[in-house]
Coordinates of C-alpha atoms in Angstrom, one line a residue:
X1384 CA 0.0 0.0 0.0
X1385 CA 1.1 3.6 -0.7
X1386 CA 0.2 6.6 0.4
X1387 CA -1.0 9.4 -2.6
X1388 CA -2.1 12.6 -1.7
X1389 CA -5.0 15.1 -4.0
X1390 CA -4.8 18.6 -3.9
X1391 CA -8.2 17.9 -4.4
X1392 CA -8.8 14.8 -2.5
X1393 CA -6.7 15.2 0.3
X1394 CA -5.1 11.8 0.6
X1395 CA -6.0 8.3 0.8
X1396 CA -4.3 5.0 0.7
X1397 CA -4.4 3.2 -2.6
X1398 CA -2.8 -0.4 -3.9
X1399 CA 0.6 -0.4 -4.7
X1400 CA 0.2 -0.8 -8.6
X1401 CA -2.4 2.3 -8.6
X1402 CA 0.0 5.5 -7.8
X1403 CA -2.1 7.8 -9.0
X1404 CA -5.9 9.2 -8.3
X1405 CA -8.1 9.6 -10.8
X1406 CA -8.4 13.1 -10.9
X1407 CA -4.6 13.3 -10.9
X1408 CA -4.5 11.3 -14.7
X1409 CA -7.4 13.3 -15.5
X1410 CA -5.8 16.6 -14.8
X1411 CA -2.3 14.7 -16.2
X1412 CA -4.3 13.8 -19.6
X1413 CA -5.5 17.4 -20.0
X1414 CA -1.9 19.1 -19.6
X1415 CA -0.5 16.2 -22.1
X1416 CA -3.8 17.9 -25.0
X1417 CA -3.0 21.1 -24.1
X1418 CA 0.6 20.5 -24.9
X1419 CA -0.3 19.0 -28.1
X1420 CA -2.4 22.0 -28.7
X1421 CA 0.3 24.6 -28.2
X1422 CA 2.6 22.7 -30.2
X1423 CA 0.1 22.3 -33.2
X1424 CA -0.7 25.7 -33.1
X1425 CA 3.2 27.0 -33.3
X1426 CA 3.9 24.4 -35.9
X1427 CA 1.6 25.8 -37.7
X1428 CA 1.5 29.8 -37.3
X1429 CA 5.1 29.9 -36.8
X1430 CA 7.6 27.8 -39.2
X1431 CA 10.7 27.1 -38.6
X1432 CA 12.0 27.0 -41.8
X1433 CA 15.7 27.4 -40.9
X1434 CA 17.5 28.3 -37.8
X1435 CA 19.5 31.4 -38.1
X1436 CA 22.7 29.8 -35.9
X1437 CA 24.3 26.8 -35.7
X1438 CA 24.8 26.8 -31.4
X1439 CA 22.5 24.9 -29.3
X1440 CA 22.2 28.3 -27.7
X1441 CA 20.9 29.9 -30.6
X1442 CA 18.0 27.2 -31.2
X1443 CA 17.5 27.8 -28.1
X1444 CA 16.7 31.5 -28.2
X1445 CA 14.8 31.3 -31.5
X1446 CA 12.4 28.6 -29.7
X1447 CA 12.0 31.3 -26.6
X1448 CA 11.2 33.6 -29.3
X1449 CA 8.3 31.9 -30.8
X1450 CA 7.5 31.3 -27.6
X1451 CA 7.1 34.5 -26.4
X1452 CA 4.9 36.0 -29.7
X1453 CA 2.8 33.3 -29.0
X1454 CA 2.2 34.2 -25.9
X1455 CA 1.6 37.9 -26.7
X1456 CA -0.7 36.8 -29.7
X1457 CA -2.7 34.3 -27.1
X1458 CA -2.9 37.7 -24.9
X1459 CA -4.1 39.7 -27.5
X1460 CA -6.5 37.3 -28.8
X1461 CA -7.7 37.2 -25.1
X1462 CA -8.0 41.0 -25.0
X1463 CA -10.3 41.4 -27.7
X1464 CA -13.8 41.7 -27.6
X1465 CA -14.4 40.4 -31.0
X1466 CA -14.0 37.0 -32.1
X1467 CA -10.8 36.0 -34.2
X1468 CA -8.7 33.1 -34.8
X1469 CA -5.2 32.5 -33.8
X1470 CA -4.1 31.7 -37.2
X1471 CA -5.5 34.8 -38.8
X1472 CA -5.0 37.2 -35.8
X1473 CA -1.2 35.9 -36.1
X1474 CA -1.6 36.8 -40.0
X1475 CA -2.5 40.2 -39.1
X1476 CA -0.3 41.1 -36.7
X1477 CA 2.8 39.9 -39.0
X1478 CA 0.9 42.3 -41.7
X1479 CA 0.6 45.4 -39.5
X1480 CA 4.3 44.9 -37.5
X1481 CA 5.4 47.3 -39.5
X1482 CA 2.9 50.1 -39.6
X1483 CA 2.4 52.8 -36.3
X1484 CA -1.1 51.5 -36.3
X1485 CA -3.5 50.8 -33.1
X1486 CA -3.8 47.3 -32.9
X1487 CA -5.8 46.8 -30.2
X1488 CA -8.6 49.5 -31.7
X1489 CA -8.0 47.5 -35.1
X1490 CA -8.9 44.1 -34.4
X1491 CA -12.3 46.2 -32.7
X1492 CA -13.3 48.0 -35.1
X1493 CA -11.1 46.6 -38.7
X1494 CA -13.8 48.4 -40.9
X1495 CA -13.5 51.3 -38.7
X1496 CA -10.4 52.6 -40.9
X1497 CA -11.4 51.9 -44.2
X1498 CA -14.5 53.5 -43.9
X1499 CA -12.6 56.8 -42.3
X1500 CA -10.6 56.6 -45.6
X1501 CA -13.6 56.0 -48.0
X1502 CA -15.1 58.8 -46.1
X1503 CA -11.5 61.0 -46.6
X1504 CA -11.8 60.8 -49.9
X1505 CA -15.3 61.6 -51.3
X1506 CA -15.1 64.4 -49.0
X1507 CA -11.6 65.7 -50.7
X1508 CA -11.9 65.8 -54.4
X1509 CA -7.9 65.4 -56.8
X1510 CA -6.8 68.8 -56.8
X1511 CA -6.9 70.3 -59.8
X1512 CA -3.5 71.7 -59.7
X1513 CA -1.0 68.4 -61.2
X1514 CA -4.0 68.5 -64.2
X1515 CA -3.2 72.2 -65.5
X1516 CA 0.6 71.7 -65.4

């Protein structure tokens, strides 16, 4: 007999070829899909065609790199009001890293802009002044 303690179940004595509780390999199983999950999800939204260094150390650091925009891409996705999905909000945001833009009011409000510049430009007719040159 062994002795297994729960943080949910406190503890109680099970046989010795049963180690765990079975809330323990239910809460085991879920980590081990949520795993697969975030894996799946870089795999696919963040290639790794090549590494740019040869060192362990620099596999390293390009791993905790996708690690780290997939965390702030989970957070923005999280901080949104409106529904997207990671793949295309990860689309986006490699789209608009290069542009001063709002991102946060963007994935709001995306027709928001081009209406503003629809709006910009019936207001504002061609000036007439590159035509008479």
């Amino acid at each position: 007999m062994a002795i297994h303690i729960c943080a949910k179940t406190a503890f109680f004595v099970v046989p010795k070829n049963d180690l765990m509780c079975r809330c323990c390999l239910i809460h085991l199983k879920s980590l081990c899909v949520a795993s697969h999950k975030l894996f799946r999800q870089i795999k696919q939204n963040f290639p790794l065609r090549y590494f740019y260094g040869e060192s362990a150390n620099a596999i390293k650091i390009q791993v905790w790199v996708t690690l780290i925009a997939n965390l702030l891409i989970t957070l923005l996705q999280k901080g949104v009001s409106r529904s997207w999905s990671f793949s295309g909000l990860a689309t986006i945001v490699r789209i608009m890293l290069m542009y001063y833009i709002d991102v946060q009011g963007f994935l709001e409000h995306p027709e928001k802009d081009s209406e503003e510049a629809l709006a910009a430009m019936i207001e504002s007719p061609p000036s007439t002044i590159d035509a008479e040159k």
